[in-house]
Amino acid sequence: MPYATVVEPIRSCAIKTPGMAESADAKNPGMTLANARLRLLVLASTLTLGACSVLVERATDRMSDNLSNAILNQNDPETVRDGAPAYLLLMDSLVEGNPESVGTLSGAANLYAAYGSVFVDDDARAKRLTQRSFDYGSRAICVQHEPACGWSELSFDEFDAALTKVGERDIEALYAYSVSWLAFTRAHTDDWEVLADLPKVEAVLNRLYELDQDFDGGNIDLYLGILNSIRPPALGGNPEVGRQYFERAIELTGGRDLSVKVEFARTYARLVYDRELHDRLLGEVLAADPDVPGLTLFNVLAQRQAEILLASADDYF
């Protein structure tokens, strides 16, 4: 399926950074922002380390593609988890060597978001890693779109207006910024100042949707579905709009990405207390074959989460 790819040739370096991975956190079913579709494809994308010639660049691209496929088709998430930290250090070194590369910064933001949200159980460590992710994501959009350097100081209305100045050429950096912000928020659910910025996160996703609603094969629909479903209407949520986004994400992925149905059940169905929909979605996840090229890793994680959610359904409903 189509994953976002950022290619940023800067002098002699080119960093190729396709999308992100997913997982889910049953310990906190009400706040699953960055769990959804934080693509582990980025782990492999960091291997495109740059080239001084076209031939070397093509060779590293092939190596990156091969490793990407190996990761995405891995049915043992622990293997991926244990191998990922080396690439965190690798991305740090690449940023040090090329701090103005939007591609490098976006790749670092994506990788730290994925690892910090999916594979780290310690809260303090998750906060540190996702803080670094958000720092990289903020730097990426700042380098790509200079006015974004001052976005953190803006009110919501000012921020929302500023987003209209972002165009299609900025979409990859804006996407990395949004995903890193989602991961950061997910790790800081105990910080009300962070949660107060959720409307800004949603505004970024809405702008991405305006620029290209099919970007990254349904990820934006999924994120918007979650954001509209994790809050009741009195707190700014719109569950029925969220349901529409979830249904479109299922349509775009052909129902093969099981994480979409898990998030649909976890956020929307639980919010509106629709036990029938909840159990049906999770039953479909468990009955499905997880071995789908490019989605096996995501689907194994989704099935694990579906089992946990179903086991807790009697207590919840």
CSV table of C-alpha atoms in Angstrom, one decimal:
chain,number,residue,atom,x,y,z
A,1,MET,CA,0.0,0.0,0.0
A,2,PRO,CA,1.2,3.6,-0.5
A,3,TYR,CA,3.4,4.8,2.3
A,4,ALA,CA,4.6,8.4,2.5
A,5,THR,CA,8.1,8.8,1.3
A,6,VAL,CA,10.3,11.8,2.0
A,7,VAL,CA,13.4,12.1,-0.1
A,8,GLU,CA,15.7,15.0,0.7
A,9,PRO,CA,18.9,15.1,-1.3
A,10,ILE,CA,21.2,17.6,0.5
A,11,ARG,CA,24.6,18.0,-1.1
A,12,SER,CA,25.9,14.4,-1.0
A,13,CYS,CA,23.3,12.9,1.3
A,14,ALA,CA,19.8,11.5,0.7
A,15,ILE,CA,17.6,10.2,3.4
A,16,LYS,CA,14.6,8.1,2.4
A,17,THR,CA,11.8,8.0,5.0
A,18,PRO,CA,8.6,6.1,4.4
A,19,GLY,CA,5.8,6.2,6.9
A,20,MET,CA,5.3,4.7,10.4
A,21,ALA,CA,4.2,1.8,12.6
A,22,GLU,CA,1.5,1.0,14.8
A,23,SER,CA,0.6,-0.7,18.1
A,24,ALA,CA,-1.9,-0.3,20.8
A,25,ASP,CA,-2.0,0.2,24.5
A,26,ALA,CA,-4.7,-1.6,26.3
A,27,LYS,CA,-3.6,-0.1,29.6
A,28,ASN,CA,-4.9,3.2,28.5
A,29,PRO,CA,-7.8,2.5,26.0
A,30,GLY,CA,-9.1,6.1,26.1
A,31,MET,CA,-5.9,7.7,24.9
A,32,THR,CA,-4.4,5.9,21.9
A,33,LEU,CA,-3.2,8.8,19.8
A,34,ALA,CA,0.1,7.6,18.5
A,35,ASN,CA,-0.6,4.0,18.9
A,36,ALA,CA,-2.5,3.9,15.7
A,37,ARG,CA,-0.3,3.3,12.7
A,38,LEU,CA,3.0,4.5,13.9
A,39,ARG,CA,4.8,2.9,11.0
A,40,LEU,CA,7.8,0.7,11.7
A,41,LEU,CA,8.7,1.1,8.1
A,42,VAL,CA,10.7,4.0,9.2
A,43,LEU,CA,13.1,1.7,11.0
A,44,ALA,CA,14.3,0.4,7.7
A,45,SER,CA,14.2,3.8,6.0
A,46,THR,CA,17.0,5.1,8.2
A,47,LEU,CA,19.4,2.8,6.4
A,48,THR,CA,19.4,5.1,3.3
A,49,LEU,CA,22.4,6.9,4.7
A,50,GLY,CA,23.3,9.0,1.7
A,51,ALA,CA,25.5,8.6,-1.3
A,52,CYS,CA,28.3,10.3,-3.1
A,53,SER,CA,27.1,8.7,-6.4
A,54,VAL,CA,23.9,7.6,-8.0
A,55,LEU,CA,25.0,4.0,-8.0
A,56,VAL,CA,25.7,3.9,-4.3
A,57,GLU,CA,22.4,5.7,-3.6
A,58,ARG,CA,20.5,3.1,-5.6
A,59,ALA,CA,22.2,0.3,-3.8
A,60,THR,CA,21.3,1.7,-0.4
A,61,ASP,CA,17.8,2.3,-1.6
A,62,ARG,CA,17.5,-1.4,-2.5
A,63,MET,CA,19.0,-2.4,0.9
A,64,SER,CA,16.5,-0.1,2.6
A,65,ASP,CA,13.6,-1.6,0.6
A,66,ASN,CA,14.6,-5.1,1.4
A,67,LEU,CA,14.9,-4.5,5.1
A,68,SER,CA,11.7,-2.5,5.1
A,69,ASN,CA,9.9,-5.6,3.7
A,70,ALA,CA,11.6,-7.9,6.3
A,71,ILE,CA,10.4,-5.7,9.2
A,72,LEU,CA,6.9,-5.2,7.9
A,73,ASN,CA,6.5,-8.9,7.2
A,74,GLN,CA,7.9,-10.0,10.6
A,75,ASN,CA,5.4,-11.9,12.8
A,76,ASP,CA,7.5,-11.5,16.0
A,77,PRO,CA,7.3,-7.9,17.2
A,78,GLU,CA,9.9,-8.6,19.9
A,79,THR,CA,12.5,-9.2,17.2
A,80,VAL,CA,11.9,-5.7,15.8
A,81,ARG,CA,11.8,-4.2,19.2
A,82,ASP,CA,15.2,-5.6,20.2
A,83,GLY,CA,16.8,-4.4,16.9
A,84,ALA,CA,15.4,-0.9,16.8
A,85,PRO,CA,17.6,1.0,19.3
A,86,ALA,CA,20.7,0.9,17.1
A,87,TYR,CA,18.8,2.9,14.5
A,88,LEU,CA,17.9,5.6,17.1
A,89,LEU,CA,21.6,6.3,17.5
A,90,LEU,CA,22.1,6.1,13.8
A,91,MET,CA,19.5,8.8,13.2
A,92,ASP,CA,21.0,11.0,15.9
A,93,SER,CA,24.3,10.8,14.2
A,94,LEU,CA,22.8,11.7,10.8
A,95,VAL,CA,21.1,14.7,12.3
A,96,GLU,CA,24.3,15.8,13.8
A,97,GLY,CA,26.0,15.6,10.4
A,98,ASN,CA,23.2,17.3,8.5
A,99,PRO,CA,21.0,19.4,10.8
A,100,GLU,CA,19.3,21.3,8.1
A,101,SER,CA,18.1,18.2,6.1
A,102,VAL,CA,14.3,18.0,6.3
A,103,GLY,CA,14.4,14.3,5.3
A,104,THR,CA,16.9,13.4,8.1
A,105,LEU,CA,14.9,15.4,10.7
A,106,SER,CA,11.6,13.8,9.5
A,107,GLY,CA,13.1,10.3,9.6
A,108,ALA,CA,14.4,10.9,13.1
A,109,ALA,CA,11.1,12.2,14.3
A,110,ASN,CA,9.3,9.2,12.8
A,111,LEU,CA,11.7,6.7,14.3
A,112,TYR,CA,11.6,8.1,17.8
A,113,ALA,CA,7.8,8.4,17.7
A,114,ALA,CA,7.4,4.8,16.5
A,115,TYR,CA,9.8,3.3,19.1
A,116,GLY,CA,8.7,5.5,22.0
A,117,SER,CA,5.0,4.7,21.4
A,118,VAL,CA,5.1,1.1,20.5
A,119,PHE,CA,7.9,-0.6,22.3
A,120,VAL,CA,8.6,1.3,25.5
A,121,ASP,CA,6.6,0.4,28.6
A,122,ASP,CA,8.4,2.7,31.1
A,123,ASP,CA,6.5,6.0,31.2
A,124,ALA,CA,9.5,8.2,32.0
A,125,ARG,CA,11.5,6.7,29.1
A,126,ALA,CA,8.6,7.0,26.7
A,127,LYS,CA,8.4,10.7,27.6
A,128,ARG,CA,12.0,11.3,26.9
A,129,LEU,CA,11.9,9.5,23.6
A,130,THR,CA,8.8,11.1,22.3
A,131,GLN,CA,10.1,14.5,23.4
A,132,ARG,CA,13.0,14.0,21.2
A,133,SER,CA,10.7,12.9,18.4
A,134,PHE,CA,8.6,16.1,18.8
A,135,ASP,CA,11.8,18.2,18.8
A,136,TYR,CA,12.9,16.6,15.6
A,137,GLY,CA,9.5,17.0,14.0
A,138,SER,CA,9.3,20.6,15.0
A,139,ARG,CA,12.7,21.2,13.5
A,140,ALA,CA,11.7,19.5,10.3
A,141,ILE,CA,8.7,21.7,9.6
A,142,CYS,CA,10.7,24.8,10.7
A,143,VAL,CA,13.4,24.0,8.1
A,144,GLN,CA,10.9,23.2,5.5
A,145,HIS,CA,8.6,26.2,6.2
A,146,GLU,CA,10.3,29.0,8.0
A,147,PRO,CA,7.2,30.6,9.5
A,148,ALA,CA,6.6,27.3,11.4
A,149,CYS,CA,9.6,28.1,13.6
A,150,GLY,CA,7.3,30.4,15.7
A,151,TRP,CA,4.2,28.2,15.7
A,152,SER,CA,4.6,27.2,19.4
A,153,GLU,CA,4.0,30.8,20.5
A,154,LEU,CA,0.7,31.2,18.6
A,155,SER,CA,-2.9,31.0,19.9
A,156,PHE,CA,-5.2,28.4,18.4
A,157,ASP,CA,-6.8,30.9,16.0
A,158,GLU,CA,-3.4,32.2,14.9
A,159,PHE,CA,-2.0,28.7,14.5
A,160,ASP,CA,-5.0,27.6,12.5
A,161,ALA,CA,-4.6,30.6,10.2
A,162,ALA,CA,-0.9,29.9,9.8
A,163,LEU,CA,-1.6,26.4,8.6
A,164,THR,CA,-3.3,27.8,5.5
A,165,LYS,CA,0.1,29.0,4.3
A,166,VAL,CA,1.5,25.4,4.2
A,167,GLY,CA,1.3,23.8,0.8
A,168,GLU,CA,1.7,20.5,-0.9
A,169,ARG,CA,5.5,20.8,-1.1
A,170,ASP,CA,5.5,20.8,2.8
A,171,ILE,CA,3.3,17.8,3.3
A,172,GLU,CA,5.9,15.3,4.3
A,173,ALA,CA,7.5,17.5,6.9
A,174,LEU,CA,4.0,18.5,8.2
A,175,TYR,CA,3.1,14.8,8.5
A,176,ALA,CA,6.2,14.0,10.5
A,177,TYR,CA,5.5,17.0,12.7
A,178,SER,CA,1.9,15.7,13.3
A,179,VAL,CA,2.9,12.2,14.0
A,180,SER,CA,5.7,13.2,16.4
A,181,TRP,CA,3.2,15.5,18.2
A,182,LEU,CA,0.7,12.6,18.5
A,183,ALA,CA,3.4,10.4,20.0
A,184,PHE,CA,4.4,13.2,22.4
A,185,THR,CA,0.8,13.7,23.5
A,186,ARG,CA,0.2,10.0,24.0
A,187,ALA,CA,3.2,9.8,26.4
A,188,HIS,CA,2.2,13.0,28.3
A,189,THR,CA,-1.5,12.3,29.0
A,190,ASP,CA,-0.8,13.4,32.6
A,191,ASP,CA,0.1,16.9,31.5
A,192,TRP,CA,-2.9,19.1,31.0
A,193,GLU,CA,-0.9,21.7,29.1
A,194,VAL,CA,0.0,19.1,26.5
A,195,LEU,CA,-3.6,17.9,26.3
A,196,ALA,CA,-4.8,21.4,25.8
A,197,ASP,CA,-3.0,21.5,22.5
A,198,LEU,CA,-5.1,18.6,21.1
A,199,PRO,CA,-7.1,21.1,19.0
A,200,LYS,CA,-3.9,22.2,17.3
A,201,VAL,CA,-2.9,18.6,16.6
A,202,GLU,CA,-6.3,18.1,15.0
A,203,ALA,CA,-5.9,21.3,13.0
A,204,VAL,CA,-2.6,20.0,11.5
A,205,LEU,CA,-4.3,16.7,10.5
A,206,ASN,CA,-7.2,18.6,9.0
A,207,ARG,CA,-4.8,20.6,6.9
A,208,LEU,CA,-3.0,17.5,5.8
A,209,TYR,CA,-6.4,16.1,4.8
A,210,GLU,CA,-7.1,19.2,2.8
A,211,LEU,CA,-3.8,18.9,1.0
A,212,ASP,CA,-4.1,15.2,0.2
A,213,GLN,CA,-6.8,13.2,1.9
A,214,ASP,CA,-5.3,9.9,0.6
A,215,PHE,CA,-1.8,10.7,1.9
A,216,ASP,CA,-0.2,7.6,3.4
A,217,GLY,CA,-3.0,5.2,2.5
A,218,GLY,CA,-5.5,6.0,5.2
A,219,ASN,CA,-3.4,7.1,8.1
A,220,ILE,CA,-4.8,10.6,8.3
A,221,ASP,CA,-8.4,9.2,8.3
A,222,LEU,CA,-7.4,6.9,11.1
A,223,TYR,CA,-5.8,9.7,13.2
A,224,LEU,CA,-8.8,11.9,12.7
A,225,GLY,CA,-11.1,9.1,13.6
A,226,ILE,CA,-9.3,8.6,16.9
A,227,LEU,CA,-9.1,12.3,17.7
A,228,ASN,CA,-12.9,12.7,17.1
A,229,SER,CA,-13.7,9.6,19.2
A,230,ILE,CA,-11.5,9.9,22.2
A,231,ARG,CA,-13.4,12.9,23.5
A,232,PRO,CA,-17.2,13.1,24.2
A,233,PRO,CA,-19.0,16.0,22.4
A,234,ALA,CA,-19.0,18.2,25.5
A,235,LEU,CA,-15.2,18.2,25.3
A,236,GLY,CA,-14.9,18.9,21.6
A,237,GLY,CA,-15.2,15.4,20.2
A,238,ASN,CA,-17.5,14.4,17.4
A,239,PRO,CA,-17.9,10.6,17.5
A,240,GLU,CA,-20.1,10.3,14.4
A,241,VAL,CA,-17.5,12.2,12.4
A,242,GLY,CA,-14.9,9.9,13.9
A,243,ARG,CA,-16.9,6.9,12.7
A,244,GLN,CA,-16.9,8.3,9.2
A,245,TYR,CA,-13.2,8.6,9.2
A,246,PHE,CA,-12.7,5.0,10.5
A,247,GLU,CA,-15.0,3.6,7.9
A,248,ARG,CA,-13.1,5.5,5.1
A,249,ALA,CA,-9.8,4.2,6.5
A,250,ILE,CA,-11.2,0.6,6.4
A,251,GLU,CA,-12.3,1.2,2.8
A,252,LEU,CA,-8.9,2.6,1.8
A,253,THR,CA,-7.0,-0.3,3.3
A,254,GLY,CA,-9.5,-2.9,2.1
A,255,GLY,CA,-10.0,-4.1,5.7
A,256,ARG,CA,-6.5,-5.7,5.6
A,257,ASP,CA,-5.0,-3.4,8.1
A,258,LEU,CA,-6.4,-4.9,11.3
A,259,SER,CA,-5.2,-2.0,13.5
A,260,VAL,CA,-7.9,0.3,12.0
A,261,LYS,CA,-10.7,-2.0,13.3
A,262,VAL,CA,-9.0,-2.2,16.7
A,263,GLU,CA,-8.9,1.5,17.0
A,264,PHE,CA,-12.5,1.8,15.8
A,265,ALA,CA,-13.6,-0.5,18.5
A,266,ARG,CA,-11.4,0.9,21.2
A,267,THR,CA,-12.2,4.6,20.7
A,268,TYR,CA,-15.5,5.0,19.0
A,269,ALA,CA,-17.4,1.8,20.0
A,270,ARG,CA,-16.4,2.2,23.7
A,271,LEU,CA,-17.1,5.9,23.8
A,272,VAL,CA,-20.7,5.4,22.5
A,273,TYR,CA,-21.1,2.1,24.4
A,274,ASP,CA,-21.9,0.1,21.3
A,275,ARG,CA,-21.0,-3.4,22.5
A,276,GLU,CA,-22.3,-5.1,19.4
A,277,LEU,CA,-20.1,-3.0,17.1
A,278,HIS,CA,-17.1,-3.4,19.5
A,279,ASP,CA,-17.3,-7.2,19.6
A,280,ARG,CA,-18.0,-7.6,15.9
A,281,LEU,CA,-15.0,-5.5,14.9
A,282,LEU,CA,-12.7,-7.3,17.3
A,283,GLY,CA,-14.0,-10.7,16.3
A,284,GLU,CA,-13.3,-9.8,12.6
A,285,VAL,CA,-9.7,-8.9,13.6
A,286,LEU,CA,-9.2,-12.2,15.4
A,287,ALA,CA,-10.7,-14.2,12.6
A,288,ALA,CA,-8.5,-12.6,10.0
A,289,ASP,CA,-5.3,-14.0,8.6
A,290,PRO,CA,-2.6,-11.5,9.9
A,291,ASP,CA,-0.1,-12.5,7.2
A,292,VAL,CA,-0.6,-9.7,4.7
A,293,PRO,CA,2.4,-8.4,2.8
A,294,GLY,CA,3.5,-5.1,4.3
A,295,LEU,CA,1.1,-5.4,7.2
A,296,THR,CA,2.0,-8.6,9.1
A,297,LEU,CA,3.7,-6.9,11.9
A,298,PHE,CA,0.9,-4.4,12.4
A,299,ASN,CA,-1.7,-7.1,12.3
A,300,VAL,CA,0.0,-9.4,14.8
A,301,LEU,CA,0.1,-6.4,17.2
A,302,ALA,CA,-3.6,-5.6,16.5
A,303,GLN,CA,-4.7,-9.2,17.2
A,304,ARG,CA,-2.9,-9.1,20.5
A,305,GLN,CA,-4.7,-5.9,21.4
A,306,ALA,CA,-8.1,-7.3,20.2
A,307,GLU,CA,-7.7,-10.2,22.6
A,308,ILE,CA,-7.1,-7.8,25.5
A,309,LEU,CA,-10.0,-5.5,24.6
A,310,LEU,CA,-12.4,-8.4,24.3
A,311,ALA,CA,-11.3,-9.9,27.6
A,312,SER,CA,-12.1,-6.6,29.3
A,313,ALA,CA,-15.4,-5.9,27.5
A,314,ASP,CA,-17.7,-7.3,30.2
A,315,ASP,CA,-16.2,-5.0,32.8
A,316,TYR,CA,-16.3,-2.0,30.5
A,317,PHE,CA,-19.8,-2.4,29.2
